Short mmCIF file of C-alpha atoms and ligand atoms in Angstrom, two decimals:
data_model
loop_
_atom_site.label_atom_id
_atom_site.label_comp_id
_atom_site.label_asym_id
_atom_site.label_seq_id
_atom_site.Cartn_x
_atom_site.Cartn_y
_atom_site.Cartn_z
CA MET A 239 34.18 21.69 5.19
CA LEU A 240 31.01 20.43 6.90
CA VAL A 241 27.83 21.94 5.45
CA MET A 242 24.10 21.49 6.09
CA GLY A 243 21.56 22.05 3.29
CA ILE A 244 17.86 22.70 3.85
CA GLU A 245 15.23 22.11 1.17
CA SER A 246 11.62 23.25 1.64
CA SER A 247 10.36 24.51 -1.73
CA ALA A 248 7.29 22.23 -1.93
CA HIS A 249 5.99 19.13 -0.12
CA THR A 250 9.34 18.00 1.31
CA PHE A 251 11.30 19.37 4.23
CA GLY A 252 14.73 17.88 3.62
CA VAL A 253 18.02 18.25 5.46
CA GLY A 254 21.32 17.01 4.04
CA ILE A 255 24.83 17.17 5.42
CA VAL A 256 28.01 16.94 3.32
CA ARG A 257 31.69 16.96 4.14
CA ASN A 258 33.92 17.83 1.19
CA GLY A 259 31.37 16.52 -1.28
CA ARG A 260 30.66 13.31 0.62
CA ILE A 261 27.03 12.95 1.69
CA LEU A 262 26.82 12.09 5.40
CA ALA A 263 23.06 12.50 5.83
CA ASN A 264 19.94 12.99 3.73
CA GLU A 265 16.83 13.06 5.90
CA LYS A 266 13.35 14.30 5.09
CA SER A 267 9.76 14.60 6.09
CA MET A 268 7.12 14.73 3.36
CA TYR A 269 3.64 16.28 3.38
CA ARG A 270 1.02 13.82 2.19
CA ILE A 271 -0.67 15.41 -0.79
CA GLY A 272 -4.15 13.81 -0.40
CA THR A 273 -6.96 14.67 -2.80
CA THR A 274 -6.75 18.44 -2.59
CA GLY A 275 -3.22 18.98 -3.88
CA MET A 276 -0.92 21.36 -2.01
CA ILE A 277 -2.35 24.29 -0.08
CA PRO A 278 0.79 26.38 0.57
CA ALA A 279 -0.13 27.53 4.09
CA LYS A 280 -0.90 23.96 5.20
CA VAL A 281 2.33 22.57 3.73
CA ALA A 282 4.30 25.37 5.40
CA GLN A 283 2.66 24.57 8.74
CA PHE A 284 3.70 20.93 8.27
CA HIS A 285 7.27 22.06 7.60
CA SER A 286 7.31 24.32 10.68
CA GLU A 287 6.14 21.42 12.84
CA ASN A 288 8.77 19.03 11.46
CA ALA A 289 11.82 21.23 10.78
CA SER A 290 13.69 20.77 14.08
CA GLU A 291 13.00 17.02 14.19
CA VAL A 292 14.39 16.50 10.64
CA MET A 293 17.46 18.63 11.41
CA GLY A 294 18.07 16.55 14.54
CA ARG A 295 17.72 13.33 12.57
CA ALA A 296 20.25 14.55 9.97
CA LEU A 297 22.76 15.53 12.66
CA SER A 298 22.40 12.10 14.29
CA ALA A 299 22.83 10.30 10.96
CA ALA A 300 25.99 12.32 10.27
CA LYS A 301 27.15 11.74 13.87
CA ILE A 302 27.82 15.43 14.44
CA GLY A 303 26.39 18.29 16.48
CA PHE A 304 25.23 21.74 15.32
CA GLU A 305 28.50 23.22 16.63
CA ASP A 306 30.51 21.15 14.12
CA LEU A 307 28.94 22.87 11.08
CA ASP A 308 31.15 25.19 9.02
CA GLY A 309 28.35 26.55 6.85
CA ILE A 310 24.70 26.22 5.85
CA GLY A 311 22.66 26.51 2.65
CA TYR A 312 18.96 26.69 1.93
CA THR A 313 16.65 26.71 -1.08
CA MET A 314 16.03 30.31 -2.10
CA GLY A 315 13.60 29.33 -4.89
CA PRO A 316 11.78 28.60 -7.07
CA GLY A 317 8.94 27.18 -5.04
CA MET A 318 5.96 28.04 -2.86
CA GLY A 319 6.57 31.21 -0.84
CA HIS A 320 5.17 29.98 2.48
CA CYS A 321 7.23 26.79 2.28
CA LEU A 322 10.46 28.51 1.20
CA GLN A 323 10.15 30.88 4.17
CA VAL A 324 10.30 28.00 6.67
CA GLY A 325 13.57 26.69 5.22
CA ALA A 326 15.09 30.17 4.93
CA LEU A 327 14.16 31.04 8.52
CA SER A 328 15.56 27.74 9.84
CA ALA A 329 18.86 28.27 8.00
CA LYS A 330 19.20 31.92 9.01
CA THR A 331 18.57 31.04 12.67
CA VAL A 332 21.30 28.37 12.61
CA ALA A 333 23.72 30.69 10.74
CA ARG A 334 23.19 33.53 13.21
CA MET A 335 23.45 31.37 16.33
CA LEU A 336 26.59 29.55 15.14
CA ARG A 337 28.08 32.57 13.33
CA ILE A 338 28.68 30.50 10.19
CA PRO A 339 28.36 31.58 6.52
CA ILE A 340 25.12 30.99 4.65
CA ALA A 341 24.42 30.38 0.94
CA PRO A 342 21.06 30.76 -0.84
CA VAL A 343 20.77 27.95 -3.42
CA ASN A 344 18.71 27.66 -6.60
CA HIS A 345 16.51 24.54 -6.40
CA ALA A 346 16.94 23.55 -10.07
CA VAL A 347 20.72 23.91 -9.86
CA GLY A 348 20.57 21.62 -6.81
CA HIS A 349 18.73 18.94 -8.81
CA ILE A 350 21.17 19.15 -11.74
CA GLU A 351 24.32 19.30 -9.65
CA ILE A 352 23.55 16.36 -7.35
CA VAL A 353 23.18 14.05 -10.37
CA ARG A 354 26.31 15.48 -12.02
CA HIS A 355 28.19 15.11 -8.72
CA LEU A 356 27.10 11.52 -7.97
CA SER A 357 27.39 10.23 -11.54
CA GLY A 358 30.81 11.85 -12.04
CA MET A 359 29.77 13.71 -15.18
CA LYS A 360 31.69 16.78 -16.32
CA ASP A 361 29.46 18.80 -18.61
CA PRO A 362 26.15 17.03 -19.19
CA LEU A 363 23.06 18.16 -21.06
CA ALA A 364 20.39 18.05 -18.34
CA LEU A 365 16.71 17.18 -18.61
CA TYR A 366 15.17 18.56 -15.43
CA VAL A 367 11.68 17.18 -14.87
CA SER A 368 9.65 17.88 -11.75
CA GLY A 369 6.26 19.13 -10.58
CA GLY A 370 6.89 22.80 -11.12
CA ASN A 371 9.47 22.64 -13.89
CA SER A 372 10.40 20.87 -17.09
CA GLN A 373 13.51 22.24 -18.76
CA ILE A 374 16.48 21.23 -20.89
CA LEU A 375 19.67 22.94 -19.70
CA LYS A 376 23.36 23.12 -20.45
CA ARG A 377 26.14 24.89 -18.58
CA SER A 378 27.31 28.15 -20.12
CA ASP A 379 30.60 29.64 -18.90
CA GLY A 380 31.92 33.18 -19.29
CA HIS A 381 31.62 36.21 -17.01
CA PHE A 382 28.38 34.80 -15.55
CA PRO A 383 28.60 30.98 -15.37
CA HIS A 384 25.06 29.59 -15.36
CA TYR A 385 22.78 26.88 -16.72
CA ARG A 386 21.31 28.10 -19.98
CA VAL A 387 17.74 26.98 -20.64
CA LEU A 388 17.61 25.51 -24.15
CA GLY A 389 14.03 24.35 -24.00
CA GLU A 390 11.16 24.28 -21.51
CA THR A 391 7.46 23.78 -20.98
CA PHE A 392 5.13 26.47 -22.28
CA ASP A 393 2.70 25.82 -19.44
CA ILE A 394 2.91 23.29 -16.58
CA GLY A 395 5.66 20.91 -15.48
CA VAL A 396 5.32 17.26 -16.48
CA GLY A 397 5.20 16.26 -12.79
CA ASN A 398 2.34 18.65 -12.12
CA MET A 399 0.50 17.12 -15.10
CA LEU A 400 0.98 13.55 -13.82
CA ASP A 401 0.00 14.46 -10.24
CA THR A 402 -3.11 16.37 -11.38
CA PHE A 403 -4.14 13.41 -13.53
CA ALA A 404 -3.53 10.97 -10.63
CA ARG A 405 -5.85 13.05 -8.41
CA LYS A 406 -8.52 13.16 -11.12
CA MET A 407 -8.34 9.36 -11.53
CA LYS A 408 -8.44 9.06 -7.70
CA LEU A 409 -5.21 7.06 -7.60
CA ASP A 410 -3.64 6.60 -4.17
CA PRO A 411 -1.17 8.09 -3.50
CA ALA A 412 -2.03 10.84 -6.01
CA TRP A 413 1.46 11.01 -7.50
CA GLY A 414 3.01 10.32 -10.87
CA SER A 415 4.36 7.06 -9.41
CA SER A 416 0.79 5.73 -9.22
CA VAL A 417 0.31 6.59 -12.91
CA GLU A 418 3.50 4.66 -13.67
CA LYS A 419 2.16 1.58 -11.84
CA LYS A 420 -1.26 1.80 -13.47
CA ALA A 421 0.37 2.12 -16.93
CA MET A 422 1.77 -1.43 -16.68
CA GLY A 423 0.20 -3.60 -19.37
CA GLY A 424 -1.68 -0.66 -20.91
CA ARG A 425 -2.13 -0.21 -24.66
CA TYR A 426 -1.49 2.94 -26.67
CA MET A 427 -4.32 5.34 -27.55
CA LYS A 428 -3.71 8.43 -29.66
CA MET A 429 -3.12 11.58 -27.57
CA PRO A 430 -2.32 15.27 -28.35
CA TYR A 431 1.42 15.78 -28.91
CA THR A 432 2.98 19.27 -28.73
CA VAL A 433 6.66 19.97 -29.35
CA LYS A 434 7.93 23.25 -30.85
CA GLY A 435 11.66 23.04 -31.41
CA MET A 436 13.04 22.31 -27.95
CA ASP A 437 9.92 23.52 -26.10
CA PHE A 438 6.82 21.52 -25.24
CA SER A 439 3.35 21.87 -23.74
CA PHE A 440 1.35 19.57 -21.45
CA THR A 441 -2.04 21.15 -20.75
CA GLY A 442 -3.72 19.86 -23.94
CA LEU A 443 -2.51 16.35 -23.18
CA LEU A 444 -3.76 16.62 -19.58
CA THR A 445 -7.23 17.84 -20.58
CA HIS A 446 -7.59 15.13 -23.22
CA SER A 447 -6.45 12.38 -20.81
CA MET A 448 -8.83 13.50 -18.08
CA LYS A 449 -11.73 13.41 -20.56
CA GLN A 450 -10.94 9.75 -21.32
CA ILE A 451 -11.50 8.66 -17.70
CA GLY A 452 -14.55 6.37 -17.66
CA HIS A 453 -14.48 5.95 -21.45
CA ALA A 454 -11.36 3.80 -21.77
CA LYS A 455 -9.42 1.39 -19.58
CA ASP A 456 -7.49 3.18 -16.81
CA SER A 457 -4.29 1.32 -17.72
CA ASP A 458 -4.59 2.35 -21.38
CA ILE A 459 -5.04 6.03 -20.48
CA CYS A 460 -2.11 6.01 -18.03
CA PHE A 461 0.13 4.19 -20.49
CA SER A 462 -0.72 6.56 -23.35
CA LEU A 463 -0.38 9.67 -21.20
CA GLN A 464 3.12 8.62 -20.07
CA GLU A 465 4.27 7.48 -23.51
CA THR A 466 3.12 10.71 -25.14
CA ALA A 467 4.52 13.06 -22.49
CA PHE A 468 7.85 11.25 -22.34
CA SER A 469 8.14 11.05 -26.13
CA MET A 470 7.68 14.83 -26.26
CA LEU A 471 10.45 15.31 -23.69
CA CYS A 472 12.68 12.84 -25.51
CA GLU A 473 12.19 14.46 -28.92
CA ALA A 474 13.18 17.88 -27.55
CA THR A 475 16.08 16.44 -25.55
CA GLU A 476 17.45 14.54 -28.54
CA ARG A 477 17.34 17.76 -30.58
CA ALA A 478 19.27 19.58 -27.83
CA LEU A 479 21.78 16.73 -27.54
CA LEU A 480 22.59 16.99 -31.25
CA LEU A 481 22.61 20.81 -31.28
CA THR A 482 25.08 21.00 -28.38
CA ASN A 483 27.04 17.92 -29.47
CA SER A 484 26.90 16.72 -25.86
CA LYS A 485 28.50 13.42 -24.92
CA GLU A 486 26.79 13.24 -21.53
CA LEU A 487 23.06 13.28 -20.78
CA GLU A 488 21.54 13.37 -17.30
CA VAL A 489 17.98 13.30 -16.06
CA CYS A 490 17.11 14.92 -12.74
CA GLY A 491 14.14 16.09 -10.67
CA GLY A 492 11.24 14.16 -9.17
CA VAL A 493 9.97 12.68 -12.46
CA ALA A 494 13.48 11.30 -13.14
CA GLN A 495 12.46 8.49 -10.76
CA ASN A 496 10.20 7.10 -13.51
CA SER A 497 11.75 3.93 -14.97
CA ARG A 498 10.11 4.29 -18.37
CA LEU A 499 11.48 7.83 -18.84
CA ARG A 500 14.97 6.66 -17.84
CA GLU A 501 14.73 3.78 -20.31
CA MET A 502 13.71 6.07 -23.18
CA LEU A 503 16.46 8.60 -22.46
CA ALA A 504 19.11 5.90 -22.06
CA SER A 505 18.19 4.60 -25.50
CA ILE A 506 18.55 8.08 -27.06
CA ALA A 507 21.92 8.59 -25.38
CA LYS A 508 23.14 5.21 -26.61
CA GLU A 509 22.05 5.94 -30.16
CA HIS A 510 24.16 9.12 -30.19
CA GLY A 511 27.19 7.72 -28.36
CA ALA A 512 26.52 9.75 -25.21
CA ARG A 513 26.84 8.54 -21.64
CA PHE A 514 23.55 8.50 -19.71
CA GLY A 515 23.51 9.42 -16.01
CA SER A 516 20.82 8.87 -13.41
CA VAL A 517 21.10 8.36 -9.66
CA GLU A 518 19.48 6.58 -6.73
CA LYS A 519 15.86 7.75 -6.47
CA GLN A 520 16.25 9.51 -3.09
CA TYR A 521 18.46 12.08 -4.88
CA ASP A 522 15.92 12.73 -7.67
CA ALA A 523 13.14 13.56 -5.24
CA ASP A 524 13.45 16.92 -3.47
CA ASN A 525 16.21 16.49 -0.89
CA GLY A 526 18.51 18.41 1.42
CA ALA A 527 21.70 16.75 0.17
CA MET A 528 21.46 18.51 -3.21
CA ILE A 529 21.26 21.87 -1.46
CA ALA A 530 24.20 20.97 0.80
CA VAL A 531 26.37 19.92 -2.18
CA VAL A 532 25.79 23.22 -4.02
CA ALA A 533 26.05 25.31 -0.83
CA GLU A 534 29.42 23.77 0.02
CA ARG A 535 30.78 24.67 -3.44
CA MET A 536 29.42 28.22 -3.13
CA LEU A 537 30.89 28.71 0.34
CA LYS A 538 34.27 27.36 -0.75
CA LYS A 539 34.25 29.99 -3.53
CA GLY A 540 33.32 32.75 -1.08
CA MET A 541 29.78 33.03 -2.47
CA ASP A 542 28.14 33.41 0.94
CA GLU A 543 25.45 36.01 1.55
CA SER A 544 24.85 38.30 4.53
CA ILE A 545 21.95 37.06 6.64
CA GLY A 546 20.05 40.30 6.03
CA ASN A 547 20.10 39.63 2.27
CA CYS A 548 19.01 36.00 2.56
CA GLY A 549 15.49 36.10 1.21
CA ILE A 550 13.41 33.83 -0.99
CA SER A 551 12.40 34.11 -4.64
CA GLN A 552 9.39 32.10 -5.77
CA ARG A 553 10.31 32.48 -9.44
CA TYR A 554 14.09 32.12 -9.15
CA ARG A 555 15.03 30.67 -12.55
CA ALA A 556 18.02 28.40 -13.04
CA ASP A 557 19.43 30.68 -15.73
CA SER A 558 19.69 33.58 -13.30
CA ALA A 559 21.72 31.64 -10.72
CA ARG A 560 25.50 32.09 -10.79
CA LEU A 561 27.32 28.75 -10.64
CA ALA A 562 30.19 28.17 -8.24
CA GLY A 563 32.02 25.77 -10.55
CA ALA A 564 33.06 22.16 -10.01
FE1 FE2 B 641 12.30 19.67 -7.07
#
Protein backbone atom coordinates (compact mmCIF):
# COMPACT_ATOMS: atom_id res chain seq x y z
CA MET A 1 0.00 0.00 0.00
CA LEU A 2 1.28 3.48 -0.87
CA VAL A 3 0.11 6.15 1.59
CA MET A 4 0.73 9.90 1.99
CA GLY A 5 0.59 11.54 5.43
CA ILE A 6 0.11 15.25 6.02
CA GLU A 7 1.11 16.98 9.26
CA SER A 8 0.15 20.60 9.96
CA SER A 9 -0.69 20.88 13.67
CA ALA A 10 1.77 23.68 14.48
CA HIS A 11 4.76 25.36 12.79
CA THR A 12 5.54 22.53 10.35
CA PHE A 13 3.78 21.54 7.16
CA GLY A 14 5.11 18.03 6.61
CA VAL A 15 4.37 15.43 3.96
CA GLY A 16 5.54 11.83 4.25
CA ILE A 17 5.03 8.87 1.94
CA VAL A 18 5.27 5.22 3.02
CA ARG A 19 4.95 1.93 1.19
CA ASN A 20 4.23 -1.03 3.47
CA GLY A 21 5.93 0.66 6.40
CA ARG A 22 8.97 1.79 4.44
CA ILE A 23 9.45 5.56 4.41
CA LEU A 24 9.96 6.81 0.85
CA ALA A 25 9.75 10.54 1.55
CA ASN A 26 9.65 12.93 4.49
CA GLU A 27 9.55 16.55 3.31
CA LYS A 28 8.62 19.68 5.21
CA SER A 29 8.43 23.41 5.31
CA MET A 30 8.73 25.15 8.68
CA TYR A 31 7.40 28.53 9.81
CA ARG A 32 10.11 30.62 11.42
CA ILE A 33 8.92 31.43 14.91
CA GLY A 34 10.68 34.82 15.36
CA THR A 35 10.23 36.84 18.54
CA THR A 36 6.45 36.81 18.69
CA GLY A 37 5.82 33.08 18.97
CA MET A 38 3.14 31.50 16.80
CA ILE A 39 0.13 33.51 15.69
CA PRO A 40 -2.20 30.75 14.40
CA ALA A 41 -3.62 32.69 11.43
CA LYS A 42 -0.14 33.64 10.21
CA VAL A 43 1.19 30.08 10.53
CA ALA A 44 -1.87 28.76 8.69
CA GLN A 45 -1.29 31.27 5.89
CA PHE A 46 2.30 30.04 5.64
CA HIS A 47 1.03 26.45 5.40
CA SER A 48 -1.51 27.37 2.69
CA GLU A 49 1.23 29.03 0.65
CA ASN A 50 3.58 26.04 0.96
CA ALA A 51 1.28 22.99 0.97
CA SER A 52 1.30 22.14 -2.75
CA GLU A 53 5.06 22.72 -3.06
CA VAL A 54 5.83 20.35 -0.13
CA MET A 55 3.46 17.70 -1.51
CA GLY A 56 5.19 17.96 -4.89
CA ARG A 57 8.59 17.62 -3.26
CA ALA A 58 7.48 14.49 -1.37
CA LEU A 59 6.10 12.89 -4.54
CA SER A 60 9.37 13.60 -6.36
CA ALA A 61 11.45 12.18 -3.51
CA ALA A 62 9.32 9.01 -3.53
CA LYS A 63 9.48 8.93 -7.35
CA ILE A 64 5.71 8.56 -7.69
CA GLY A 65 2.76 10.61 -8.91
CA PHE A 66 -0.48 11.49 -7.10
CA GLU A 67 -2.27 8.79 -9.12
CA ASP A 68 -0.09 6.07 -7.52
CA LEU A 69 -1.42 6.75 -3.99
CA ASP A 70 -3.66 4.11 -2.41
CA GLY A 71 -4.63 6.21 0.60
CA ILE A 72 -3.99 9.40 2.56
CA GLY A 73 -3.85 10.43 6.22
CA TYR A 74 -3.73 13.78 7.97
CA THR A 75 -3.33 15.11 11.50
CA MET A 76 -6.77 15.52 13.05
CA GLY A 77 -5.38 17.01 16.29
CA PRO A 78 -4.33 18.10 18.80
CA GLY A 79 -2.95 21.36 17.52
CA MET A 80 -3.83 24.87 16.38
CA GLY A 81 -7.21 24.96 14.63
CA HIS A 82 -6.22 27.22 11.73
CA CYS A 83 -3.16 25.10 10.99
CA LEU A 84 -4.96 21.75 11.29
CA GLN A 85 -7.58 22.97 8.80
CA VAL A 86 -4.96 23.47 6.07
CA GLY A 87 -3.72 19.88 6.37
CA ALA A 88 -7.25 18.45 6.59
CA LEU A 89 -8.40 20.40 3.54
CA SER A 90 -5.33 19.34 1.52
CA ALA A 91 -5.87 15.67 2.40
CA LYS A 92 -9.62 15.75 1.73
CA THR A 93 -9.06 17.38 -1.67
CA VAL A 94 -6.57 14.66 -2.68
CA ALA A 95 -8.84 11.88 -1.33
CA ARG A 96 -11.87 13.20 -3.23
CA MET A 97 -10.04 13.77 -6.50
CA LEU A 98 -8.30 10.37 -6.47
CA ARG A 99 -11.22 8.51 -4.83
CA ILE A 100 -8.90 6.98 -2.24
CA PRO A 101 -9.60 6.25 1.46
CA ILE A 102 -8.64 8.80 4.10
CA ALA A 103 -7.64 8.37 7.77
CA PRO A 104 -7.64 11.09 10.47
CA VAL A 105 -4.58 10.54 12.70
CA ASN A 106 -3.86 11.57 16.28
CA HIS A 107 -0.65 13.64 16.37
CA ALA A 108 0.65 12.14 19.64
CA VAL A 109 0.04 8.60 18.40
CA GLY A 110 2.04 9.55 15.29
CA HIS A 111 5.00 10.65 17.42
CA ILE A 112 4.94 7.48 19.55
CA GLU A 113 4.40 5.07 16.68
CA ILE A 114 7.14 6.38 14.39
CA VAL A 115 9.74 5.79 17.12
CA ARG A 116 8.29 2.37 17.96
CA HIS A 117 8.23 1.51 14.24
CA LEU A 118 11.79 2.66 13.44
CA SER A 119 13.40 1.31 16.61
CA GLY A 120 11.63 -2.05 16.30
CA MET A 121 10.14 -1.91 19.79
CA LYS A 122 7.09 -3.98 20.66
CA ASP A 123 5.44 -2.45 23.70
CA PRO A 124 7.45 0.50 25.00
CA LEU A 125 6.69 2.95 27.78
CA ALA A 126 6.70 6.29 25.94
CA LEU A 127 7.81 9.70 27.15
CA TYR A 128 6.23 12.13 24.70
CA VAL A 129 7.76 15.59 25.01
CA SER A 130 6.89 18.46 22.69
CA GLY A 131 5.74 22.08 22.67
CA GLY A 132 2.11 21.43 23.41
CA ASN A 133 2.37 18.16 25.30
CA SER A 134 4.38 16.29 27.89
CA GLN A 135 3.00 12.87 28.75
CA ILE A 136 4.02 9.38 29.82
CA LEU A 137 2.02 6.73 27.97
CA LYS A 138 1.68 2.99 27.65
CA ARG A 139 -0.42 0.92 25.28
CA SER A 140 -3.58 -0.54 26.77
CA ASP A 141 -5.38 -3.30 24.83
CA GLY A 142 -8.93 -4.56 25.22
CA HIS A 143 -12.14 -3.53 23.46
CA PHE A 144 -10.69 -0.04 22.83
CA PRO A 145 -6.93 -0.32 22.18
CA HIS A 146 -5.33 3.03 23.03
CA TYR A 147 -2.38 4.73 24.67
CA ARG A 148 -3.19 5.23 28.33
CA VAL A 149 -1.79 8.43 29.86
CA LEU A 150 0.02 7.49 33.08
CA GLY A 151 1.37 10.93 33.82
CA GLU A 152 1.37 14.39 32.26
CA THR A 153 2.05 18.07 32.74
CA PHE A 154 -0.37 20.00 34.95
CA ASP A 155 0.15 23.13 32.86
CA ILE A 156 2.39 23.68 29.80
CA GLY A 157 4.47 21.30 27.71
CA VAL A 158 8.22 21.22 28.36
CA GLY A 159 8.87 22.37 24.77
CA ASN A 160 6.61 25.38 25.21
CA MET A 161 8.52 26.22 28.40
CA LEU A 162 11.92 26.03 26.66
CA ASP A 163 10.73 28.03 23.62
CA THR A 164 9.13 30.73 25.80
CA PHE A 165 12.33 31.01 27.82
CA ALA A 166 14.44 31.18 24.61
CA ARG A 167 12.31 34.11 23.39
CA LYS A 168 12.62 35.89 26.74
CA MET A 169 16.43 35.48 26.67
CA LYS A 170 16.36 36.67 23.01
CA LEU A 171 18.15 33.55 21.78
CA ASP A 172 18.18 33.02 18.02
CA PRO A 173 16.48 30.90 16.84
CA ALA A 174 14.05 31.09 19.77
CA TRP A 175 13.81 27.32 20.22
CA GLY A 176 14.72 24.84 22.92
CA SER A 177 17.74 23.86 20.78
CA SER A 178 19.26 27.30 21.48
CA VAL A 179 18.78 26.72 25.22
CA GLU A 180 20.59 23.39 24.82
CA LYS A 181 23.55 25.11 23.13
CA LYS A 182 23.69 27.92 25.68
CA ALA A 183 23.61 25.37 28.54
CA MET A 184 27.03 23.99 27.52
CA GLY A 185 29.53 24.65 30.30
CA GLY A 186 26.87 26.09 32.61
CA ARG A 187 26.81 25.45 36.36
CA TYR A 188 23.84 24.35 38.44
CA MET A 189 21.71 26.88 40.34
CA LYS A 190 18.80 25.78 42.51
CA MET A 191 15.44 25.92 40.70
CA PRO A 192 11.80 25.04 41.62
CA TYR A 193 11.12 21.31 41.15
CA THR A 194 7.54 19.98 40.91
CA VAL A 195 6.68 16.30 40.54
CA LYS A 196 3.49 14.75 41.96
CA GLY A 197 3.52 11.01 41.41
CA MET A 198 3.84 10.67 37.64
CA ASP A 199 2.64 14.23 36.90
CA PHE A 200 4.74 17.39 36.75
CA SER A 201 4.45 21.15 36.34
CA PHE A 202 6.64 23.65 34.48
CA THR A 203 5.21 27.15 34.95
CA GLY A 204 6.90 27.80 38.32
CA LEU A 205 10.24 26.75 36.87
CA LEU A 206 9.71 28.99 33.82
CA THR A 207 8.80 32.06 35.90
CA HIS A 208 11.77 31.56 38.22
CA SER A 209 14.20 31.08 35.30
CA MET A 210 12.96 34.18 33.50
CA LYS A 211 13.47 36.24 36.67
CA GLN A 212 17.13 35.15 36.77
CA ILE A 213 17.91 36.70 33.37
CA GLY A 214 20.35 39.56 33.94
CA HIS A 215 21.13 38.39 37.49
CA ALA A 216 23.11 35.24 36.67
CA LYS A 217 25.18 33.94 33.76
CA ASP A 218 23.02 32.95 30.78
CA SER A 219 24.76 29.57 30.53
CA ASP A 220 24.11 28.83 34.22
CA ILE A 221 20.39 29.64 33.89
CA CYS A 222 20.00 27.54 30.72
CA PHE A 223 21.90 24.63 32.23
CA SER A 224 19.88 24.69 35.45
CA LEU A 225 16.56 25.08 33.64
CA GLN A 226 17.28 22.03 31.47
CA GLU A 227 18.68 19.89 34.29
CA THR A 228 15.69 20.62 36.52
CA ALA A 229 13.02 20.12 33.85
CA PHE A 230 14.60 16.92 32.57
CA SER A 231 15.14 15.55 36.08
CA MET A 232 11.43 16.06 36.74
CA LEU A 233 10.54 14.17 33.56
CA CYS A 234 13.03 11.43 34.39
CA GLU A 235 11.77 10.96 37.95
CA ALA A 236 8.19 10.52 36.74
CA THR A 237 9.26 8.27 33.85
CA GLU A 238 11.34 6.05 36.11
CA ARG A 239 8.35 5.65 38.43
CA ALA A 240 6.16 4.66 35.47
CA LEU A 241 8.81 2.26 34.17
CA LEU A 242 8.86 0.42 37.49
CA LEU A 243 5.07 0.51 37.93
CA THR A 244 4.45 -1.01 34.50
CA ASN A 245 7.50 -3.30 34.64
CA SER A 246 8.35 -2.16 31.11
CA LYS A 247 11.44 -3.52 29.40
CA GLU A 248 11.40 -0.91 26.63
CA LEU A 249 11.52 2.88 26.98
CA GLU A 250 11.18 5.34 24.11
CA VAL A 251 11.35 9.11 23.93
CA CYS A 252 9.47 10.95 21.19
CA GLY A 253 8.30 14.42 20.19
CA GLY A 254 10.25 17.57 19.38
CA VAL A 255 12.11 17.79 22.71
CA ALA A 256 13.33 14.20 22.21
CA GLN A 257 15.96 15.77 19.93
CA ASN A 258 17.73 17.10 23.04
CA SER A 259 20.93 15.10 23.64
CA ARG A 260 21.00 15.69 27.39
CA LEU A 261 17.45 14.36 27.83
CA ARG A 262 18.30 11.27 25.76
CA GLU A 263 21.41 10.70 27.86
CA MET A 264 19.48 10.92 31.14
CA LEU A 265 16.72 8.57 29.95
CA ALA A 266 19.21 6.07 28.52
CA SER A 267 20.88 5.91 31.91
CA ILE A 268 17.56 5.23 33.68
CA ALA A 269 16.69 2.50 31.18
CA LYS A 270 20.08 0.88 31.63
CA GLU A 271 19.76 0.91 35.40
CA HIS A 272 16.48 -1.01 35.18
CA GLY A 273 17.51 -3.43 32.42
CA ALA A 274 15.23 -1.82 29.84
CA ARG A 275 16.07 -1.13 26.21
CA PHE A 276 16.13 2.57 25.30
CA GLY A 277 14.86 3.71 21.89
CA SER A 278 15.33 7.01 20.11
CA VAL A 279 15.46 7.82 16.41
CA GLU A 280 17.04 10.16 13.88
CA LYS A 281 16.08 13.74 14.80
CA GLN A 282 13.98 14.39 11.66
CA TYR A 283 11.46 11.84 13.01
CA ASP A 284 11.24 13.49 16.47
CA ALA A 285 10.35 16.87 15.03
CA ASP A 286 6.82 17.19 13.62
CA ASN A 287 6.84 15.28 10.33
CA GLY A 288 4.57 13.80 7.69
CA ALA A 289 6.14 10.34 7.79
CA MET A 290 4.74 9.64 11.27
CA ILE A 291 1.24 10.44 10.02
CA ALA A 292 1.74 8.25 6.94
CA VAL A 293 2.94 5.28 9.05
CA VAL A 294 -0.13 5.41 11.33
CA ALA A 295 -2.53 6.15 8.45
CA GLU A 296 -1.28 3.12 6.51
CA ARG A 297 -1.93 0.85 9.51
CA MET A 298 -5.41 2.35 9.99
CA LEU A 299 -6.31 1.96 6.32
CA LYS A 300 -5.07 -1.64 6.26
CA LYS A 301 -7.42 -2.34 9.20
CA GLY A 302 -10.33 -0.66 7.42
CA MET A 303 -10.27 2.34 9.79
CA ASP A 304 -10.88 4.90 7.05
CA GLU A 305 -13.35 7.73 7.51
CA SER A 306 -15.87 9.24 5.10
CA ILE A 307 -14.68 12.59 3.77
CA GLY A 308 -17.71 14.32 5.25
CA ASN A 309 -16.69 13.17 8.74
CA CYS A 310 -13.05 14.19 8.38
CA GLY A 311 -12.80 17.17 10.68
CA ILE A 312 -10.22 18.46 13.11
CA SER A 313 -10.08 18.38 16.91
CA GLN A 314 -7.80 20.87 18.62
CA ARG A 315 -7.88 18.94 21.90
CA TYR A 316 -7.78 15.39 20.50
CA ARG A 317 -6.07 13.47 23.32
CA ALA A 318 -3.94 10.40 22.69
CA ASP A 319 -6.04 8.34 25.10
CA SER A 320 -9.17 8.89 23.03
CA ALA A 321 -7.61 7.63 19.78
CA ARG A 322 -8.28 4.01 18.82
CA LEU A 323 -5.09 2.21 17.80
CA ALA A 324 -4.91 0.14 14.64
CA GLY A 325 -2.42 -2.36 16.06
CA ALA A 326 1.06 -3.31 14.85
FE1 LIG B 1 4.51 17.33 17.67
